[in-house]
């Protein structure tokens, strides 16, 4: 029987698949997506997340098999010897539980990034990786920080904020899915457990939010049929009559009842 974790991950992949099938709308008509093209894009989007996750698992399996510890390869803040950890810490995990907890969210969030933001995905992913690690090196506690959770927080924060500010339906849906799946991650920003690097979570989330703002004009464009402001007035406001009830003289004469003509009673809607 499948484990609850496997079932949960499968359900989340199905949710992403449903978002992928959202149809575009134009002038009130649905335009079906080219599914052959979408499948190719989906497969392409799987490549890097799977390769990176495989690298993490191979490294951990080697560590476990050889009974080694790569903890000293993590980030050690404000020490030059800890700088290489910016590159290596997301690859290193302390035990199987640590690895399993990070694998599903890392894969799913990376998949969403590479599918929906494919034009800027490598830049966003790489910058979250480096900026989050560098910030952690600057502000973290003096201890070895390992694991991909900082990267996870960065990707989640980027997908959440970027989907809200870009005015693209599919990206807004991804924002909601991030909240639905991983809304509980917010508790990881607080120092409830000293064994957990909450600083890595904060630094990762900050880098993701910052990049969502910096790259807001790059990548997916807003849907054309989404108005910027429902209450927006026409550019030439002089064309609007000062009084909405004012009618042109001709229409006013036609609309006025003749002398002795009954005025129909207004019965409401």
mmCIF file of C-alpha atoms in Angstrom:
data_model
loop_
_atom_site.group_PDB
_atom_site.id
_atom_site.type_symbol
_atom_site.label_atom_id
_atom_site.label_comp_id
_atom_site.label_asym_id
_atom_site.label_seq_id
_atom_site.Cartn_x
_atom_site.Cartn_y
_atom_site.Cartn_z
ATOM 1 C CA UNK A 1 0.000 0.000 0.000
ATOM 2 C CA UNK A 2 1.318 3.464 -0.891
ATOM 3 C CA UNK A 3 2.499 5.636 1.970
ATOM 4 C CA UNK A 4 0.608 8.845 2.901
ATOM 5 C CA UNK A 5 3.632 10.883 1.763
ATOM 6 C CA UNK A 6 3.584 9.266 -1.680
ATOM 7 C CA UNK A 7 -0.175 9.806 -1.995
ATOM 8 C CA UNK A 8 0.185 13.459 -0.980
ATOM 9 C CA UNK A 9 2.946 14.039 -3.515
ATOM 10 C CA UNK A 10 0.922 12.336 -6.254
ATOM 11 C CA UNK A 11 -2.093 14.533 -5.463
ATOM 12 C CA UNK A 12 0.051 17.631 -5.752
ATOM 13 C CA UNK A 13 1.413 16.542 -9.119
ATOM 14 C CA UNK A 14 -2.185 16.010 -10.278
ATOM 15 C CA UNK A 15 -3.029 19.537 -9.091
ATOM 16 C CA UNK A 16 -0.180 20.980 -11.142
ATOM 17 C CA UNK A 17 -1.379 18.961 -14.135
ATOM 18 C CA UNK A 18 -4.841 20.480 -13.775
ATOM 19 C CA UNK A 19 -3.357 23.968 -13.786
ATOM 20 C CA UNK A 20 -1.377 23.092 -16.910
ATOM 21 C CA UNK A 21 -4.649 22.315 -18.707
ATOM 22 C CA UNK A 22 -6.181 25.742 -18.069
ATOM 23 C CA UNK A 23 -7.413 27.148 -21.385
ATOM 24 C CA UNK A 24 -6.564 30.616 -22.566
ATOM 25 C CA UNK A 25 -9.454 33.002 -23.115
ATOM 26 C CA UNK A 26 -9.700 35.675 -25.751
ATOM 27 C CA UNK A 27 -12.750 37.755 -26.592
ATOM 28 C CA UNK A 28 -14.894 35.419 -24.545
ATOM 29 C CA UNK A 29 -13.838 32.322 -26.517
ATOM 30 C CA UNK A 30 -11.764 29.426 -25.246
ATOM 31 C CA UNK A 31 -8.635 28.626 -27.185
ATOM 32 C CA UNK A 32 -7.488 25.029 -26.584
ATOM 33 C CA UNK A 33 -3.793 24.664 -25.843
ATOM 34 C CA UNK A 34 -1.569 22.753 -28.230
ATOM 35 C CA UNK A 35 -1.264 19.689 -26.010
ATOM 36 C CA UNK A 36 1.633 18.258 -27.977
ATOM 37 C CA UNK A 37 3.632 21.432 -27.352
ATOM 38 C CA UNK A 38 2.528 21.531 -23.718
ATOM 39 C CA UNK A 39 3.693 17.952 -23.172
ATOM 40 C CA UNK A 40 7.098 18.797 -24.605
ATOM 41 C CA UNK A 41 7.340 21.802 -22.334
ATOM 42 C CA UNK A 42 6.307 19.728 -19.346
ATOM 43 C CA UNK A 43 8.928 17.080 -20.096
ATOM 44 C CA UNK A 44 11.561 19.780 -20.566
ATOM 45 C CA UNK A 45 10.523 21.310 -17.239
ATOM 46 C CA UNK A 46 11.066 17.967 -15.506
ATOM 47 C CA UNK A 47 14.688 17.620 -16.603
ATOM 48 C CA UNK A 48 16.540 19.994 -14.292
ATOM 49 C CA UNK A 49 14.459 19.383 -11.118
ATOM 50 C CA UNK A 50 14.853 15.613 -11.536
ATOM 51 C CA UNK A 51 18.585 15.880 -12.236
ATOM 52 C CA UNK A 52 19.207 18.063 -9.185
ATOM 53 C CA UNK A 53 17.101 15.846 -6.929
ATOM 54 C CA UNK A 54 18.904 12.766 -8.237
ATOM 55 C CA UNK A 55 22.246 14.403 -7.426
ATOM 56 C CA UNK A 56 21.126 15.022 -3.838
ATOM 57 C CA UNK A 57 19.961 11.426 -3.427
ATOM 58 C CA UNK A 58 23.129 9.943 -4.939
ATOM 59 C CA UNK A 59 25.279 12.089 -2.676
ATOM 60 C CA UNK A 60 23.295 11.112 0.410
ATOM 61 C CA UNK A 61 23.322 7.411 -0.532
ATOM 62 C CA UNK A 62 27.097 7.579 -0.944
ATOM 63 C CA UNK A 63 27.409 9.305 2.421
ATOM 64 C CA UNK A 64 25.239 6.688 4.125
ATOM 65 C CA UNK A 65 26.927 3.734 2.440
ATOM 66 C CA UNK A 66 30.431 4.940 3.283
ATOM 67 C CA UNK A 67 29.336 6.033 6.772
ATOM 68 C CA UNK A 68 30.617 9.538 6.141
ATOM 69 C CA UNK A 69 29.385 12.929 7.273
ATOM 70 C CA UNK A 70 29.393 15.910 4.932
ATOM 71 C CA UNK A 71 28.048 18.295 7.563
ATOM 72 C CA UNK A 72 31.246 20.351 7.479
ATOM 73 C CA UNK A 73 30.483 21.107 3.856
ATOM 74 C CA UNK A 74 27.587 23.302 4.952
ATOM 75 C CA UNK A 75 27.472 27.064 5.417
ATOM 76 C CA UNK A 76 29.390 28.283 8.462
ATOM 77 C CA UNK A 77 28.471 31.972 8.817
ATOM 78 C CA UNK A 78 31.116 34.694 8.805
ATOM 79 C CA UNK A 79 34.031 32.286 8.428
ATOM 80 C CA UNK A 80 35.943 32.076 5.158
ATOM 81 C CA UNK A 81 36.056 28.306 5.522
ATOM 82 C CA UNK A 82 32.245 28.331 5.465
ATOM 83 C CA UNK A 83 31.920 30.168 2.143
ATOM 84 C CA UNK A 84 32.042 27.008 -0.034
ATOM 85 C CA UNK A 85 28.959 25.868 1.872
ATOM 86 C CA UNK A 86 26.942 28.384 -0.143
ATOM 87 C CA UNK A 87 27.354 26.000 -3.079
ATOM 88 C CA UNK A 88 27.297 22.690 -1.245
ATOM 89 C CA UNK A 89 24.903 23.050 1.695
ATOM 90 C CA UNK A 90 21.663 22.483 -0.316
ATOM 91 C CA UNK A 91 23.125 19.158 -1.458
ATOM 92 C CA UNK A 92 23.846 17.909 2.070
ATOM 93 C CA UNK A 93 21.274 16.350 4.414
ATOM 94 C CA UNK A 94 21.673 14.989 7.898
ATOM 95 C CA UNK A 95 19.460 11.896 7.739
ATOM 96 C CA UNK A 96 16.766 10.160 5.710
ATOM 97 C CA UNK A 97 13.955 12.120 7.355
ATOM 98 C CA UNK A 98 15.659 15.395 6.511
ATOM 99 C CA UNK A 99 16.105 14.291 2.903
ATOM 100 C CA UNK A 100 12.548 13.010 2.496
ATOM 101 C CA UNK A 101 11.012 16.160 3.990
ATOM 102 C CA UNK A 102 12.844 18.322 1.464
ATOM 103 C CA UNK A 103 12.582 16.159 -1.659
ATOM 104 C CA UNK A 104 8.905 16.563 -2.571
ATOM 105 C CA UNK A 105 8.606 20.350 -2.096
ATOM 106 C CA UNK A 106 11.943 20.964 -3.816
ATOM 107 C CA UNK A 107 10.886 18.923 -6.844
ATOM 108 C CA UNK A 108 7.363 20.347 -7.140
ATOM 109 C CA UNK A 109 8.331 23.993 -6.667
ATOM 110 C CA UNK A 110 11.224 23.638 -9.116
ATOM 111 C CA UNK A 111 8.898 21.971 -11.624
ATOM 112 C CA UNK A 112 6.394 24.830 -11.335
ATOM 113 C CA UNK A 113 9.174 27.386 -11.793
ATOM 114 C CA UNK A 114 10.634 25.723 -14.895
ATOM 115 C CA UNK A 115 7.244 25.192 -16.524
ATOM 116 C CA UNK A 116 5.588 28.542 -15.929
ATOM 117 C CA UNK A 117 8.692 30.748 -15.943
ATOM 118 C CA UNK A 118 10.822 28.834 -18.435
ATOM 119 C CA UNK A 119 12.350 31.999 -19.961
ATOM 120 C CA UNK A 120 13.839 33.113 -16.639
ATOM 121 C CA UNK A 121 13.758 29.863 -14.642
ATOM 122 C CA UNK A 122 17.495 29.180 -14.606
ATOM 123 C CA UNK A 123 18.274 32.737 -13.535
ATOM 124 C CA UNK A 124 15.683 32.707 -10.759
ATOM 125 C CA UNK A 125 16.675 29.274 -9.493
ATOM 126 C CA UNK A 126 20.384 30.092 -9.537
ATOM 127 C CA UNK A 127 19.959 33.486 -7.876
ATOM 128 C CA UNK A 128 17.740 32.084 -5.124
ATOM 129 C CA UNK A 129 20.392 29.416 -4.555
ATOM 130 C CA UNK A 130 23.278 31.891 -4.329
ATOM 131 C CA UNK A 131 21.634 34.913 -2.688
ATOM 132 C CA UNK A 132 19.918 32.814 -0.026
ATOM 133 C CA UNK A 133 23.197 31.085 0.790
ATOM 134 C CA UNK A 134 25.174 34.332 0.874
ATOM 135 C CA UNK A 135 22.649 36.013 3.170
ATOM 136 C CA UNK A 136 22.753 32.979 5.446
ATOM 137 C CA UNK A 137 26.546 33.233 5.590
ATOM 138 C CA UNK A 138 26.186 36.876 6.640
ATOM 139 C CA UNK A 139 23.492 36.592 9.328
ATOM 140 C CA UNK A 140 23.235 32.947 10.446
ATOM 141 C CA UNK A 141 24.232 31.485 13.792
ATOM 142 C CA UNK A 142 27.757 30.156 14.102
ATOM 143 C CA UNK A 143 26.980 26.563 13.273
ATOM 144 C CA UNK A 144 26.959 24.392 10.174
ATOM 145 C CA UNK A 145 23.784 24.941 8.150
ATOM 146 C CA UNK A 146 22.846 22.160 5.722
ATOM 147 C CA UNK A 147 19.847 21.150 3.629
ATOM 148 C CA UNK A 148 17.765 22.482 0.745
ATOM 149 C CA UNK A 149 15.059 24.090 2.875
ATOM 150 C CA UNK A 150 16.394 27.609 2.241
ATOM 151 C CA UNK A 151 16.116 26.975 -1.497
ATOM 152 C CA UNK A 152 12.592 25.629 -0.992
ATOM 153 C CA UNK A 153 11.519 28.760 0.879
ATOM 154 C CA UNK A 154 13.037 30.930 -1.830
ATOM 155 C CA UNK A 155 11.223 29.149 -4.658
ATOM 156 C CA UNK A 156 7.944 29.127 -2.742
ATOM 157 C CA UNK A 157 8.184 32.852 -1.961
ATOM 158 C CA UNK A 158 8.990 33.696 -5.575
ATOM 159 C CA UNK A 159 6.109 31.652 -6.994
ATOM 160 C CA UNK A 160 3.676 33.091 -4.466
ATOM 161 C CA UNK A 161 4.456 36.791 -4.909
ATOM 162 C CA UNK A 162 5.227 36.653 -8.622
ATOM 163 C CA UNK A 163 1.895 34.985 -9.342
ATOM 164 C CA UNK A 164 0.043 37.743 -7.504
ATOM 165 C CA UNK A 165 1.725 40.713 -9.181
ATOM 166 C CA UNK A 166 1.871 39.466 -12.800
ATOM 167 C CA UNK A 167 -1.898 39.304 -13.468
ATOM 168 C CA UNK A 168 -1.690 35.928 -15.218
ATOM 169 C CA UNK A 169 -4.444 33.447 -14.362
ATOM 170 C CA UNK A 170 -2.263 30.342 -14.315
ATOM 171 C CA UNK A 171 0.344 32.027 -12.135
ATOM 172 C CA UNK A 172 -2.332 33.218 -9.723
ATOM 173 C CA UNK A 173 -3.525 29.625 -9.496
ATOM 174 C CA UNK A 174 0.030 28.517 -8.685
ATOM 175 C CA UNK A 175 0.187 31.149 -5.929
ATOM 176 C CA UNK A 176 -2.949 29.675 -4.387
ATOM 177 C CA UNK A 177 -1.556 26.153 -4.688
ATOM 178 C CA UNK A 178 1.651 27.222 -2.923
ATOM 179 C CA UNK A 179 -0.416 28.624 -0.061
ATOM 180 C CA UNK A 180 -2.611 25.515 0.022
ATOM 181 C CA UNK A 181 0.285 23.045 -0.032
ATOM 182 C CA UNK A 182 2.940 24.832 1.950
ATOM 183 C CA UNK A 183 1.204 27.566 3.917
ATOM 184 C CA UNK A 184 2.423 25.851 7.080
ATOM 185 C CA UNK A 185 5.996 26.686 6.075
ATOM 186 C CA UNK A 186 5.490 30.106 7.635
ATOM 187 C CA UNK A 187 6.133 28.528 11.040
ATOM 188 C CA UNK A 188 9.606 27.595 9.847
ATOM 189 C CA UNK A 189 10.469 31.296 9.863
ATOM 190 C CA UNK A 190 10.406 31.347 13.660
ATOM 191 C CA UNK A 191 13.069 29.904 16.005
ATOM 192 C CA UNK A 192 10.862 27.280 17.645
ATOM 193 C CA UNK A 193 13.407 24.487 17.151
ATOM 194 C CA UNK A 194 17.080 25.300 17.642
ATOM 195 C CA UNK A 195 18.008 22.263 15.534
ATOM 196 C CA UNK A 196 16.305 23.855 12.510
ATOM 197 C CA UNK A 197 18.022 26.627 10.559
ATOM 198 C CA UNK A 198 15.225 29.176 10.590
ATOM 199 C CA UNK A 199 17.780 31.718 9.324
ATOM 200 C CA UNK A 200 18.124 29.712 6.097
ATOM 201 C CA UNK A 201 14.349 29.808 5.711
ATOM 202 C CA UNK A 202 14.202 33.578 6.232
ATOM 203 C CA UNK A 203 17.118 34.264 3.887
ATOM 204 C CA UNK A 204 15.656 32.009 1.212
ATOM 205 C CA UNK A 205 12.197 33.566 1.472
ATOM 206 C CA UNK A 206 13.652 37.080 1.337
ATOM 207 C CA UNK A 207 15.649 36.271 -1.789
ATOM 208 C CA UNK A 208 12.553 34.818 -3.479
ATOM 209 C CA UNK A 209 10.400 37.854 -2.670
ATOM 210 C CA UNK A 210 13.112 40.242 -3.833
ATOM 211 C CA UNK A 211 13.569 38.396 -7.133
ATOM 212 C CA UNK A 212 9.801 38.358 -7.740
ATOM 213 C CA UNK A 213 9.887 42.164 -7.658
ATOM 214 C CA UNK A 214 13.119 42.569 -9.634
ATOM 215 C CA UNK A 215 11.961 40.221 -12.425
ATOM 216 C CA UNK A 216 8.317 41.316 -12.457
ATOM 217 C CA UNK A 217 8.608 42.698 -16.007
ATOM 218 C CA UNK A 218 10.388 39.627 -17.394
ATOM 219 C CA UNK A 219 8.845 36.268 -18.210
ATOM 220 C CA UNK A 220 5.100 35.623 -18.550
ATOM 221 C CA UNK A 221 3.042 38.621 -19.646
ATOM 222 C CA UNK A 222 -0.337 39.664 -18.163
ATOM 223 C CA UNK A 223 -3.496 38.232 -19.702
ATOM 224 C CA UNK A 224 -4.808 40.742 -22.238
ATOM 225 C CA UNK A 225 -8.425 40.424 -21.128
ATOM 226 C CA UNK A 226 -7.734 41.215 -17.471
ATOM 227 C CA UNK A 227 -8.500 44.930 -16.929
ATOM 228 C CA UNK A 228 -5.955 46.793 -14.871
ATOM 229 C CA UNK A 229 -8.671 48.578 -12.942
ATOM 230 C CA UNK A 230 -12.372 47.896 -13.196
ATOM 231 C CA UNK A 231 -13.187 51.470 -12.135
ATOM 232 C CA UNK A 232 -10.684 53.014 -14.554
ATOM 233 C CA UNK A 233 -12.068 55.993 -16.444
ATOM 234 C CA UNK A 234 -11.445 56.675 -20.133
ATOM 235 C CA UNK A 235 -8.289 58.637 -20.860
ATOM 236 C CA UNK A 236 -10.238 61.555 -22.288
ATOM 237 C CA UNK A 237 -12.428 62.417 -19.343
ATOM 238 C CA UNK A 238 -13.747 65.524 -21.126
ATOM 239 C CA UNK A 239 -15.928 63.259 -23.278
ATOM 240 C CA UNK A 240 -17.970 62.222 -20.248
ATOM 241 C CA UNK A 241 -21.013 64.379 -19.497
ATOM 242 C CA UNK A 242 -20.811 66.289 -16.236
ATOM 243 C CA UNK A 243 -24.209 64.982 -15.219
ATOM 244 C CA UNK A 244 -24.888 61.290 -15.956
ATOM 245 C CA UNK A 245 -28.616 62.001 -16.109
ATOM 246 C CA UNK A 246 -28.126 64.742 -18.693
ATOM 247 C CA UNK A 247 -29.439 63.827 -22.122
ATOM 248 C CA UNK A 248 -28.819 65.461 -25.495
ATOM 249 C CA UNK A 249 -31.490 67.966 -26.398
ATOM 250 C CA UNK A 250 -32.972 65.790 -29.172
ATOM 251 C CA UNK A 251 -33.219 62.724 -26.961
ATOM 252 C CA UNK A 252 -34.584 64.815 -24.139
ATOM 253 C CA UNK A 253 -37.407 66.093 -26.352
ATOM 254 C CA UNK A 254 -38.216 62.590 -27.580
ATOM 255 C CA UNK A 255 -38.176 61.174 -24.086
ATOM 256 C CA UNK A 256 -40.520 63.820 -22.565
ATOM 257 C CA UNK A 257 -44.199 62.831 -22.477
ATOM 258 C CA UNK A 258 -46.650 65.053 -24.291
ATOM 259 C CA UNK A 259 -49.204 67.059 -22.365
ATOM 260 C CA UNK A 260 -51.818 64.740 -20.954
ATOM 261 C CA UNK A 261 -49.803 61.587 -21.648
ATOM 262 C CA UNK A 262 -49.594 59.139 -18.752
ATOM 263 C CA UNK A 263 -46.145 58.594 -17.263
ATOM 264 C CA UNK A 264 -45.643 54.858 -16.621
ATOM 265 C CA UNK A 265 -45.078 53.945 -12.988
ATOM 266 C CA UNK A 266 -41.625 52.685 -12.089
ATOM 267 C CA UNK A 267 -42.103 49.216 -10.541
ATOM 268 C CA UNK A 268 -38.410 48.562 -9.928
ATOM 269 C CA UNK A 269 -36.273 45.719 -11.153
#
